[in-house]
Each structure stands twice: as structure tokens, then as C-alpha cells.
Amino acid sequence: MTSNVKFLRLKDSSFLFGAHVSAAGGVSNSVDNAFNIGCNSFALFLKSPRKWESKPYTEEEINSFKEKCKKFNYDPRKHILPHGQYFINLANPEKEKAEKSYKSFLDDLKRCESLDIGLYNFHPGSSLKGDHETQLKQLASYINKAIKETSFVKVVLENMAGTGNLVGSDLKDLKYVIDLIEDKSRIGVCIDTCHTFAAGYDLLDKSYDEFWKNFDEVIGFKYLSAIHLNDSKTPLGANRDLHEKLGQGFIGLEFLKRLTSSDFIKNMPIILETPIIKNDDEYGEEIKLLEWIAYENPSEDEFNKKVIMLQEAGATSRSEQMKALEKKSKKLATATKKRVKTEDEKLNPVKKAKL
Ligand SMILES: [Zn+2]
Ligand SMILES: [Zn+2]
């Protein structure tokens, strides 16, 4: 098995750099996949991300997963952060759909506990056409219910990139939900750097400290349980969930220097979900890049060379995204003008009548 190791895992790293790996062919395969690319933490889907229901794990698979964790020295309570299915929406105002989501959500939490996994990350969903606050309350009550039906796994809410009714693009949504959770030791937050940036929270230069200060004031550091580390294909506030490889997007490499000097992200999963073009080796390379920045203290010259190299690699994609955004905002501007005009026309007769 160890013959497949392509990137040696850094021992005693206080930053738990890792990636979202495949669990195809059996959940225990995820442990090998993580080890082979040098992960100190990892994420996986507990079941098919495309189907509501999957077969339960066999006793054999469960044992194999646990054995491999022991063999490769992963503490499943701290180093593994599964990702819930994207279509789970506990904030859905349609009761039937929310119930379906809850079933899959609870099944995931139970799968975690059967594997002794201590953390579970998921998207808090969308209030859709419902009243946002009412749906946040519904989401919290489902989480409370699930916590009662399980015994130790911590439910981790991920922040989102979008706008409007999407829950968690605004950190205040997450705070609202956390306040309603009865057992506060079972709830946490995962900050996805791409989502944060795309949602309009600047992370660069002096805004870096401001963001975390704001995070601490709104949510509180004690709830920070994990990081999803991704660059962003789109600029600040674009509200698009488009992950980019480290250093190639609008966040850039300088940000990673700040992040890897932040003690508050030590000893928690820091998971890459950057786009993979060929295979997982690309994650191995990015983990090594992170370790280089965090531990090898590169000279300014070396660091800047890397900045330029990666920015060049992402240049075409960034300019395409900028063009798309400009086109979209032009369309938006035209649509707004049209709307104002129609509203004006609607208002005019009233004005005339008054005269
Ligand atoms: Zn996610
Ligand atoms: Zn994420």
C-alpha cells in the first residue's frame, strides 16, 4: 500500500493541511488516498453525493476504515471532516423536502459515528421563498433534533458565497443558528476562504485582521472548527462559488502567508477543495506549497517568483471571469433601467390623477 505514496506526510505539523479525497470503491479507501498525497487531515463524501440514499457500510468496511486510521495515524475525531451532500437543505420551507434532507443528514451523522469521526461539515442551505428567520429557526431545530439522536459528532456549518436567501453568506446567519443550538459543544463553523471572499468579505492586506476580528465578534473563535482553503476564480463580492487553485485566483498567495502565521487555525482540518485537472497529485503539490510557506520561511525573492508563476498560470481564467462579470453587470444595469422605466410608467397615471 505504501508504494503508492507520492508525497510524504509531514510529521508533527501543527497546521493540518489536507484535501477532499475520493472514497470510491469503499469508505476506507479515502484513508489511503489521503495518506498517499501527504494529508494531515482530509474530507470525503460519506455516501454518493448524487443520490439521496446509499447502502449502509458493512462491518468489514467500518473495521478497515478504523484500522487504516490507526495505521496511518489519523485521529478520526480530529483529522477527518466529511462533507454533506450539496442538496441537503434543512432550511427548505417545503416540509416534505426538508424532511427528506433531514433523513440524509441524520444518516450522515450516524455514518460519522460508526466510523468514529468527530466532525461533519455541511451547507446550511437556503430559505428559498420562505421567511428567512423562520427558516433559520427550522434549520436550528433540525440540528438540535439530530444532536439528540446522536452522541458525539460535531455539526459544522460552512459559510457560503451567494446572496439572498442562501443561508450563511452572511456570518450573522450562522450566529443566529448557533444561538438556537442547545448543546453548544456540538456545533461549529467552517470558513471556506473562496466563499468568504466571494461573499464580499475582504481577506487581503489589512482586511485580513478585520475579517477575523469581525468573525470573533459575530461568531466567536471557539466555534471555528475547520478551514476550507480555496482561491477564488471570481473577484471580491462576485457571489460566485468558483474555487481556484492556490495562488491562481483573486485571493492570491500573499494571503496564505498571513493564514499560515495565524495560530488560531492550528490543530484543525485545513482542507483543499481546489479544482483538480488530472489527479490527486495536484493536492499533494498544493499541500507541499502550503508547508513551504508555513515552515520553510522562503526568501522574499523566492516567494515573489512563486507569486508571479501562479498568477500567470491563472491569468486567462481571471480575465475571462472579469469579462463575464462585466457582461453580467451590464445586463443587470439594462434590466434595472427597464424596471425603473416600467415602474415610472405605472406611477405616472397616479401622479396625473392627483394633479
Ligand atoms: Zn462545501
Ligand atoms: Zn468548501
mmCIF file of C-alpha atoms and ligand atoms in Angstrom:
data_model
loop_
_atom_site.group_PDB
_atom_site.id
_atom_site.type_symbol
_atom_site.label_atom_id
_atom_site.label_comp_id
_atom_site.label_asym_id
_atom_site.label_seq_id
_atom_site.Cartn_x
_atom_site.Cartn_y
_atom_site.Cartn_z
ATOM 1 C CA MET A 1 0.000 0.000 0.000
ATOM 2 C CA THR A 2 2.751 2.446 0.950
ATOM 3 C CA SER A 3 4.233 2.022 -2.536
ATOM 4 C CA ASN A 4 1.554 4.432 -3.737
ATOM 5 C CA VAL A 5 2.845 7.217 -1.514
ATOM 6 C CA LYS A 6 3.652 10.133 -3.781
ATOM 7 C CA PHE A 7 4.034 12.871 -1.211
ATOM 8 C CA LEU A 8 5.450 12.191 2.228
ATOM 9 C CA ARG A 9 3.238 13.334 5.022
ATOM 10 C CA LEU A 10 4.855 15.979 7.197
ATOM 11 C CA LYS A 11 5.126 14.729 10.765
ATOM 12 C CA ASP A 12 4.162 16.825 13.793
ATOM 13 C CA SER A 13 2.682 19.600 11.660
ATOM 14 C CA SER A 14 0.562 21.916 13.783
ATOM 15 C CA PHE A 15 -1.255 23.021 10.626
ATOM 16 C CA LEU A 16 -3.350 20.111 9.484
ATOM 17 C CA PHE A 17 -3.191 20.657 5.717
ATOM 18 C CA GLY A 18 -5.223 18.165 3.723
ATOM 19 C CA ALA A 19 -7.689 17.749 0.885
ATOM 20 C CA HIS A 20 -11.072 16.398 -0.105
ATOM 21 C CA VAL A 21 -10.292 12.891 -1.312
ATOM 22 C CA SER A 22 -12.273 10.179 -3.058
ATOM 23 C CA ALA A 23 -13.989 7.366 -1.187
ATOM 24 C CA ALA A 24 -14.842 5.485 -4.387
ATOM 25 C CA GLY A 25 -14.856 1.731 -4.010
ATOM 26 C CA GLY A 26 -15.336 1.853 -0.238
ATOM 27 C CA VAL A 27 -15.097 4.430 2.510
ATOM 28 C CA SER A 28 -11.797 3.022 3.821
ATOM 29 C CA ASN A 29 -10.101 3.874 0.515
ATOM 30 C CA SER A 30 -10.289 7.540 1.488
ATOM 31 C CA VAL A 31 -7.675 6.935 4.190
ATOM 32 C CA ASP A 32 -5.160 5.523 1.667
ATOM 33 C CA ASN A 33 -5.957 8.304 -0.781
ATOM 34 C CA ALA A 34 -5.286 10.925 1.893
ATOM 35 C CA PHE A 35 -2.085 9.292 3.082
ATOM 36 C CA ASN A 36 -0.702 8.886 -0.441
ATOM 37 C CA ILE A 37 -0.763 12.619 -1.070
ATOM 38 C CA GLY A 38 0.610 13.655 2.326
ATOM 39 C CA CYS A 39 -2.581 14.863 4.017
ATOM 40 C CA ASN A 40 -2.555 15.706 7.712
ATOM 41 C CA SER A 41 -6.343 15.962 7.591
ATOM 42 C CA PHE A 42 -8.921 15.091 4.958
ATOM 43 C CA ALA A 43 -12.502 15.350 3.769
ATOM 44 C CA LEU A 44 -14.705 12.839 1.943
ATOM 45 C CA PHE A 45 -18.307 12.189 0.989
ATOM 46 C CA LEU A 46 -19.802 9.572 3.298
ATOM 47 C CA LYS A 47 -22.080 8.330 0.515
ATOM 48 C CA SER A 48 -22.750 9.151 -3.112
ATOM 49 C CA PRO A 49 -23.010 12.937 -3.470
ATOM 50 C CA ARG A 50 -25.606 12.430 -6.214
ATOM 51 C CA LYS A 51 -28.094 10.074 -4.580
ATOM 52 C CA TRP A 52 -30.355 10.564 -1.572
ATOM 53 C CA GLU A 53 -29.759 7.064 -0.279
ATOM 54 C CA SER A 54 -26.831 4.677 -0.311
ATOM 55 C CA LYS A 55 -26.262 1.235 1.110
ATOM 56 C CA PRO A 56 -25.132 1.145 4.744
ATOM 57 C CA TYR A 57 -21.464 0.374 5.422
ATOM 58 C CA THR A 58 -20.560 -3.241 6.022
ATOM 59 C CA GLU A 59 -18.929 -4.229 9.278
ATOM 60 C CA GLU A 60 -15.828 -5.059 7.240
ATOM 61 C CA GLU A 61 -15.600 -1.584 5.735
ATOM 62 C CA ILE A 62 -16.018 0.046 9.118
ATOM 63 C CA ASN A 63 -13.248 -2.061 10.614
ATOM 64 C CA SER A 64 -10.964 -1.456 7.664
ATOM 65 C CA PHE A 65 -11.518 2.314 7.939
ATOM 66 C CA LYS A 66 -10.666 2.303 11.631
ATOM 67 C CA GLU A 67 -7.616 0.095 11.173
ATOM 68 C CA LYS A 68 -6.227 2.300 8.430
ATOM 69 C CA CYS A 69 -6.760 5.408 10.533
ATOM 70 C CA LYS A 70 -4.726 3.768 13.278
ATOM 71 C CA LYS A 71 -2.050 2.546 10.892
ATOM 72 C CA PHE A 72 -1.628 5.921 9.213
ATOM 73 C CA ASN A 73 -2.050 7.847 12.419
ATOM 74 C CA TYR A 74 -5.205 9.815 11.656
ATOM 75 C CA ASP A 75 -7.351 10.647 14.651
ATOM 76 C CA PRO A 76 -10.865 10.391 13.162
ATOM 77 C CA ARG A 77 -12.257 12.585 15.922
ATOM 78 C CA LYS A 78 -9.997 15.496 14.922
ATOM 79 C CA HIS A 79 -8.459 14.984 11.485
ATOM 80 C CA ILE A 80 -11.392 13.998 9.289
ATOM 81 C CA LEU A 81 -14.118 16.378 8.147
ATOM 82 C CA PRO A 82 -16.675 14.722 5.865
ATOM 83 C CA HIS A 83 -18.768 16.921 3.580
ATOM 84 C CA GLY A 84 -22.547 16.577 3.434
ATOM 85 C CA GLN A 85 -24.378 16.258 0.132
ATOM 86 C CA TYR A 86 -24.938 19.596 -1.606
ATOM 87 C CA PHE A 87 -28.681 19.083 -1.957
ATOM 88 C CA ILE A 88 -29.333 18.745 1.767
ATOM 89 C CA ASN A 89 -31.441 21.766 2.715
ATOM 90 C CA LEU A 90 -32.701 21.766 6.284
ATOM 91 C CA ALA A 91 -33.901 25.359 5.804
ATOM 92 C CA ASN A 92 -36.296 24.383 2.982
ATOM 93 C CA PRO A 93 -39.781 25.842 3.672
ATOM 94 C CA GLU A 94 -41.373 22.837 1.915
ATOM 95 C CA LYS A 95 -41.810 20.433 4.781
ATOM 96 C CA GLU A 96 -41.596 17.255 2.724
ATOM 97 C CA LYS A 97 -38.291 18.287 1.134
ATOM 98 C CA ALA A 98 -36.881 19.400 4.456
ATOM 99 C CA GLU A 99 -37.792 16.031 5.962
ATOM 100 C CA LYS A 100 -36.042 14.234 3.111
ATOM 101 C CA SER A 101 -32.953 16.356 3.775
ATOM 102 C CA TYR A 102 -33.121 15.602 7.460
ATOM 103 C CA LYS A 103 -33.186 11.877 6.806
ATOM 104 C CA SER A 104 -29.996 12.078 4.727
ATOM 105 C CA PHE A 105 -28.379 14.487 7.204
ATOM 106 C CA LEU A 106 -29.059 12.219 10.174
ATOM 107 C CA ASP A 107 -27.870 9.198 8.199
ATOM 108 C CA ASP A 108 -24.589 11.053 7.521
ATOM 109 C CA LEU A 109 -24.127 11.868 11.214
ATOM 110 C CA LYS A 110 -24.736 8.233 12.122
ATOM 111 C CA ARG A 111 -22.243 7.133 9.477
ATOM 112 C CA CYS A 112 -19.709 9.502 11.075
ATOM 113 C CA GLU A 113 -20.253 7.955 14.468
ATOM 114 C CA SER A 114 -19.976 4.420 13.114
ATOM 115 C CA LEU A 115 -16.508 5.392 11.799
ATOM 116 C CA ASP A 116 -15.677 7.302 14.997
ATOM 117 C CA ILE A 117 -15.490 10.585 13.023
ATOM 118 C CA GLY A 118 -15.852 13.645 15.244
ATOM 119 C CA LEU A 119 -16.687 16.435 12.761
ATOM 120 C CA TYR A 120 -19.249 16.811 9.969
ATOM 121 C CA ASN A 121 -19.398 19.793 7.593
ATOM 122 C CA PHE A 122 -22.432 20.737 5.520
ATOM 123 C CA HIS A 123 -24.019 23.626 3.637
ATOM 124 C CA PRO A 124 -26.681 25.325 5.738
ATOM 125 C CA GLY A 125 -28.970 25.559 2.696
ATOM 126 C CA SER A 126 -31.428 28.183 1.550
ATOM 127 C CA SER A 127 -34.638 29.652 2.927
ATOM 128 C CA LEU A 128 -35.864 29.812 -0.718
ATOM 129 C CA LYS A 129 -39.221 31.604 -0.814
ATOM 130 C CA GLY A 130 -39.790 31.255 2.917
ATOM 131 C CA ASP A 131 -39.257 33.869 5.583
ATOM 132 C CA HIS A 132 -35.515 33.837 6.221
ATOM 133 C CA GLU A 133 -35.666 33.996 10.026
ATOM 134 C CA THR A 134 -38.380 31.351 10.271
ATOM 135 C CA GLN A 135 -36.313 29.017 8.097
ATOM 136 C CA LEU A 136 -33.181 29.642 10.177
ATOM 137 C CA LYS A 137 -35.215 28.559 13.192
ATOM 138 C CA GLN A 138 -36.285 25.416 11.339
ATOM 139 C CA LEU A 139 -32.652 24.656 10.451
ATOM 140 C CA ALA A 140 -31.605 25.065 14.088
ATOM 141 C CA SER A 141 -34.419 22.825 15.313
ATOM 142 C CA TYR A 142 -33.394 20.062 12.886
ATOM 143 C CA ILE A 143 -29.795 20.335 14.125
ATOM 144 C CA ASN A 144 -30.989 20.155 17.744
ATOM 145 C CA LYS A 145 -33.029 17.083 16.906
ATOM 146 C CA ALA A 146 -30.093 15.389 15.143
ATOM 147 C CA ILE A 147 -27.755 16.167 18.041
ATOM 148 C CA LYS A 148 -30.185 14.402 20.370
ATOM 149 C CA GLU A 149 -30.301 11.382 18.087
ATOM 150 C CA THR A 150 -26.502 11.014 18.015
ATOM 151 C CA SER A 151 -23.857 11.119 20.689
ATOM 152 C CA PHE A 152 -20.654 12.966 19.855
ATOM 153 C CA VAL A 153 -20.219 14.184 16.253
ATOM 154 C CA LYS A 154 -19.935 17.972 15.955
ATOM 155 C CA VAL A 155 -22.141 19.625 13.328
ATOM 156 C CA VAL A 156 -20.067 22.154 11.376
ATOM 157 C CA LEU A 157 -21.817 24.889 9.370
ATOM 158 C CA GLU A 158 -19.978 26.095 6.273
ATOM 159 C CA ASN A 159 -20.173 29.744 5.209
ATOM 160 C CA MET A 160 -21.471 30.404 1.698
ATOM 161 C CA ALA A 161 -20.622 32.590 -1.307
ATOM 162 C CA GLY A 162 -24.019 33.630 -2.588
ATOM 163 C CA THR A 163 -26.587 36.225 -1.772
ATOM 164 C CA GLY A 164 -30.243 36.494 -0.981
ATOM 165 C CA ASN A 165 -31.850 33.516 0.644
ATOM 166 C CA LEU A 166 -28.766 31.355 0.830
ATOM 167 C CA VAL A 167 -28.044 30.682 4.498
ATOM 168 C CA GLY A 168 -24.556 31.532 5.700
ATOM 169 C CA SER A 169 -23.288 34.039 3.143
ATOM 170 C CA ASP A 170 -23.721 36.472 5.980
ATOM 171 C CA LEU A 171 -21.895 35.367 9.136
ATOM 172 C CA LYS A 172 -24.845 36.685 11.142
ATOM 173 C CA ASP A 173 -26.989 33.807 9.815
ATOM 174 C CA LEU A 174 -24.571 31.307 11.333
ATOM 175 C CA LYS A 175 -24.575 33.218 14.613
ATOM 176 C CA TYR A 176 -28.394 33.201 14.613
ATOM 177 C CA VAL A 177 -28.433 29.415 14.209
ATOM 178 C CA ILE A 178 -25.674 28.781 16.788
ATOM 179 C CA ASP A 179 -27.592 30.845 19.354
ATOM 180 C CA LEU A 180 -30.514 28.439 18.986
ATOM 181 C CA ILE A 181 -28.440 25.256 19.452
ATOM 182 C CA GLU A 182 -28.995 23.713 22.848
ATOM 183 C CA ASP A 183 -25.714 21.794 23.134
ATOM 184 C CA LYS A 184 -23.096 24.343 22.094
ATOM 185 C CA SER A 185 -20.300 21.753 22.336
ATOM 186 C CA ARG A 186 -21.798 20.005 19.282
ATOM 187 C CA ILE A 187 -21.846 22.977 16.877
ATOM 188 C CA GLY A 188 -19.041 24.655 14.929
ATOM 189 C CA VAL A 189 -18.206 26.689 11.837
ATOM 190 C CA CYS A 190 -16.023 26.004 8.803
ATOM 191 C CA ILE A 191 -14.717 29.038 6.971
ATOM 192 C CA ASP A 192 -14.306 28.472 3.250
ATOM 193 C CA THR A 193 -11.869 31.127 2.036
ATOM 194 C CA CYS A 194 -13.301 31.218 -1.513
ATOM 195 C CA HIS A 195 -16.874 31.545 -0.232
ATOM 196 C CA THR A 196 -15.839 34.238 2.239
ATOM 197 C CA PHE A 197 -14.132 36.333 -0.428
ATOM 198 C CA ALA A 198 -16.899 35.833 -2.985
ATOM 199 C CA ALA A 199 -19.498 36.776 -0.363
ATOM 200 C CA GLY A 200 -17.792 40.158 -0.115
ATOM 201 C CA TYR A 201 -15.630 39.760 2.985
ATOM 202 C CA ASP A 202 -12.201 41.011 2.009
ATOM 203 C CA LEU A 203 -9.331 38.878 3.283
ATOM 204 C CA LEU A 204 -6.404 40.741 1.765
ATOM 205 C CA ASP A 205 -3.884 43.081 3.377
ATOM 206 C CA LYS A 206 -5.243 44.899 6.373
ATOM 207 C CA SER A 207 -8.718 43.472 5.801
ATOM 208 C CA TYR A 208 -7.343 40.088 6.920
ATOM 209 C CA ASP A 209 -7.238 41.075 10.579
ATOM 210 C CA GLU A 210 -10.513 42.974 10.262
ATOM 211 C CA PHE A 211 -12.256 39.886 8.902
ATOM 212 C CA TRP A 212 -11.144 37.687 11.784
ATOM 213 C CA LYS A 213 -11.938 40.392 14.317
ATOM 214 C CA ASN A 214 -15.410 40.572 12.838
ATOM 215 C CA PHE A 215 -15.635 36.762 12.866
ATOM 216 C CA ASP A 216 -14.719 36.711 16.539
ATOM 217 C CA GLU A 217 -17.242 39.411 17.390
ATOM 218 C CA VAL A 218 -20.099 37.905 15.402
ATOM 219 C CA ILE A 219 -19.498 34.171 15.908
ATOM 220 C CA GLY A 220 -16.541 33.670 18.271
ATOM 221 C CA PHE A 221 -13.267 31.826 17.721
ATOM 222 C CA LYS A 222 -14.319 28.963 19.945
ATOM 223 C CA TYR A 223 -16.720 27.865 17.193
ATOM 224 C CA LEU A 224 -14.084 27.850 14.447
ATOM 225 C CA SER A 225 -13.662 24.136 13.724
ATOM 226 C CA ALA A 226 -12.155 23.934 10.234
ATOM 227 C CA ILE A 227 -10.982 25.801 7.150
ATOM 228 C CA HIS A 228 -11.751 25.053 3.511
ATOM 229 C CA LEU A 229 -8.765 26.513 1.735
ATOM 230 C CA ASN A 230 -9.504 27.611 -1.822
ATOM 231 C CA ASP A 231 -8.570 30.524 -4.016
ATOM 232 C CA SER A 232 -11.409 32.239 -5.894
ATOM 233 C CA LYS A 233 -11.890 32.384 -9.673
ATOM 234 C CA THR A 234 -14.019 35.492 -9.258
ATOM 235 C CA PRO A 235 -13.289 38.834 -7.598
ATOM 236 C CA LEU A 236 -14.306 40.076 -4.167
ATOM 237 C CA GLY A 237 -18.068 40.143 -3.703
ATOM 238 C CA ALA A 238 -18.865 38.418 -7.021
ATOM 239 C CA ASN A 239 -21.130 35.966 -5.138
ATOM 240 C CA ARG A 240 -19.980 33.074 -7.276
ATOM 241 C CA ASP A 241 -18.880 29.772 -5.774
ATOM 242 C CA LEU A 242 -15.985 29.086 -8.112
ATOM 243 C CA HIS A 243 -12.928 27.580 -6.480
ATOM 244 C CA GLU A 244 -9.487 28.166 -7.935
ATOM 245 C CA LYS A 245 -6.086 26.609 -7.319
ATOM 246 C CA LEU A 246 -3.984 28.263 -4.630
ATOM 247 C CA GLY A 247 -2.294 31.437 -5.824
ATOM 248 C CA GLN A 248 -4.017 31.457 -9.235
ATOM 249 C CA GLY A 249 -7.173 33.340 -8.365
ATOM 250 C CA PHE A 250 -8.155 36.706 -6.937
ATOM 251 C CA ILE A 251 -7.112 35.866 -3.369
ATOM 252 C CA GLY A 252 -3.513 35.045 -4.224
ATOM 253 C CA LEU A 253 -0.526 33.687 -2.379
ATOM 254 C CA GLU A 254 0.214 36.590 -0.032
ATOM 255 C CA PHE A 255 -2.962 35.684 1.832
ATOM 256 C CA LEU A 256 -1.528 32.233 2.569
ATOM 257 C CA LYS A 257 1.436 33.827 4.277
ATOM 258 C CA ARG A 258 -0.963 35.578 6.638
ATOM 259 C CA LEU A 259 -3.044 32.472 7.129
ATOM 260 C CA THR A 260 -0.064 30.267 7.980
ATOM 261 C CA SER A 261 1.055 32.712 10.632
ATOM 262 C CA SER A 262 -2.356 32.569 12.325
ATOM 263 C CA ASP A 263 -2.209 30.381 15.415
ATOM 264 C CA PHE A 264 -5.978 30.129 15.657
ATOM 265 C CA ILE A 265 -6.155 27.759 12.656
ATOM 266 C CA LYS A 266 -3.686 25.284 14.142
ATOM 267 C CA ASN A 267 -4.812 21.747 15.009
ATOM 268 C CA MET A 268 -7.981 21.824 12.914
ATOM 269 C CA PRO A 269 -8.626 20.411 9.442
ATOM 270 C CA ILE A 270 -7.490 22.779 6.676
ATOM 271 C CA ILE A 271 -8.996 21.203 3.591
ATOM 272 C CA LEU A 272 -8.206 21.922 -0.050
ATOM 273 C CA GLU A 273 -11.172 21.812 -2.433
ATOM 274 C CA THR A 274 -9.309 23.410 -5.297
ATOM 275 C CA PRO A 275 -10.086 22.206 -8.843
ATOM 276 C CA ILE A 276 -8.237 19.085 -9.920
ATOM 277 C CA ILE A 277 -7.409 18.778 -13.583
ATOM 278 C CA LYS A 278 -5.595 15.433 -13.756
ATOM 279 C CA ASN A 279 -5.406 13.690 -10.397
ATOM 280 C CA ASP A 280 -4.960 13.991 -6.641
ATOM 281 C CA ASP A 281 -1.210 14.573 -7.027
ATOM 282 C CA GLU A 282 -2.155 18.195 -7.588
ATOM 283 C CA TYR A 283 -3.403 18.285 -3.993
ATOM 284 C CA GLY A 284 -0.120 16.737 -2.873
ATOM 285 C CA GLU A 285 1.702 19.582 -4.608
ATOM 286 C CA GLU A 286 -0.514 22.215 -3.026
ATOM 287 C CA ILE A 287 -0.019 20.714 0.435
ATOM 288 C CA LYS A 288 3.746 20.908 -0.116
ATOM 289 C CA LEU A 289 3.325 24.518 -1.249
ATOM 290 C CA LEU A 290 1.486 25.309 1.982
ATOM 291 C CA GLU A 291 4.123 23.579 4.086
ATOM 292 C CA TRP A 292 6.832 25.525 2.243
ATOM 293 C CA ILE A 293 5.114 28.790 3.124
ATOM 294 C CA ALA A 294 4.327 27.767 6.698
ATOM 295 C CA TYR A 295 7.583 26.147 7.725
ATOM 296 C CA GLU A 296 10.412 26.859 5.310
ATOM 297 C CA ASN A 297 10.440 30.595 5.557
ATOM 298 C CA PRO A 298 11.101 31.284 1.857
ATOM 299 C CA SER A 299 13.054 34.435 0.992
ATOM 300 C CA GLU A 300 11.107 37.359 -0.441
ATOM 301 C CA ASP A 301 12.678 36.708 -3.780
ATOM 302 C CA GLU A 302 11.710 33.034 -3.864
ATOM 303 C CA PHE A 303 8.236 33.830 -2.648
ATOM 304 C CA ASN A 304 7.661 36.538 -5.252
ATOM 305 C CA LYS A 305 8.816 34.200 -8.010
ATOM 306 C CA LYS A 306 6.152 31.740 -6.906
ATOM 307 C CA VAL A 307 3.534 34.512 -6.773
ATOM 308 C CA ILE A 308 4.281 35.517 -10.362
ATOM 309 C CA MET A 309 4.359 31.941 -11.616
ATOM 310 C CA LEU A 310 0.974 31.071 -10.125
ATOM 311 C CA GLN A 311 -0.665 34.363 -11.083
ATOM 312 C CA GLU A 312 0.460 33.779 -14.662
ATOM 313 C CA ALA A 313 -0.987 30.275 -14.607
ATOM 314 C CA GLY A 314 -4.371 31.722 -13.580
ATOM 315 C CA ALA A 315 -4.294 34.878 -15.731
ATOM 316 C CA THR A 316 -6.505 33.677 -18.594
ATOM 317 C CA SER A 317 -9.158 32.348 -16.256
ATOM 318 C CA ARG A 318 -9.177 35.562 -14.199
ATOM 319 C CA SER A 319 -9.603 37.788 -17.234
ATOM 320 C CA GLU A 320 -12.391 35.535 -18.590
ATOM 321 C CA GLN A 321 -14.203 35.794 -15.285
ATOM 322 C CA MET A 322 -13.795 39.562 -15.241
ATOM 323 C CA LYS A 323 -15.278 39.808 -18.742
ATOM 324 C CA ALA A 324 -18.203 37.562 -17.785
ATOM 325 C CA LEU A 325 -18.822 39.675 -14.726
ATOM 326 C CA GLU A 326 -18.758 42.925 -16.700
ATOM 327 C CA LYS A 327 -21.209 41.459 -19.201
ATOM 328 C CA LYS A 328 -23.448 40.319 -16.375
ATOM 329 C CA SER A 329 -23.385 43.688 -14.655
ATOM 330 C CA LYS A 330 -24.152 45.418 -17.973
ATOM 331 C CA LYS A 331 -27.147 43.117 -18.369
ATOM 332 C CA LEU A 332 -28.104 43.859 -14.793
ATOM 333 C CA ALA A 333 -27.796 47.592 -15.417
ATOM 334 C CA THR A 334 -30.048 47.367 -18.510
ATOM 335 C CA ALA A 335 -32.587 45.255 -16.633
ATOM 336 C CA THR A 336 -32.622 47.745 -13.750
ATOM 337 C CA LYS A 337 -33.122 50.683 -16.153
ATOM 338 C CA LYS A 338 -36.026 48.866 -17.793
ATOM 339 C CA ARG A 339 -37.585 48.110 -14.425
ATOM 340 C CA VAL A 340 -37.295 51.719 -13.265
ATOM 341 C CA LYS A 341 -38.893 52.853 -16.529
ATOM 342 C CA THR A 342 -41.839 50.465 -16.139
ATOM 343 C CA GLU A 343 -42.314 51.489 -12.537
ATOM 344 C CA ASP A 344 -42.257 55.120 -13.619
ATOM 345 C CA GLU A 345 -44.923 54.422 -16.192
ATOM 346 C CA LYS A 346 -47.011 52.699 -13.579
ATOM 347 C CA LEU A 347 -46.621 55.629 -11.199
ATOM 348 C CA ASN A 348 -47.290 58.364 -13.741
ATOM 349 C CA PRO A 349 -51.040 57.871 -14.133
ATOM 350 C CA VAL A 350 -51.353 58.096 -10.343
ATOM 351 C CA LYS A 351 -49.426 61.333 -10.356
ATOM 352 C CA LYS A 352 -51.644 62.659 -13.130
ATOM 353 C CA ALA A 353 -54.762 61.648 -11.263
ATOM 354 C CA LYS A 354 -53.547 63.506 -8.197
ATOM 355 C CA LEU A 355 -52.937 66.633 -10.235
HETATM 356 ZN ZN ZN B 1 -18.814 22.949 0.887
HETATM 357 ZN ZN ZN B 2 -15.971 24.490 0.969
#
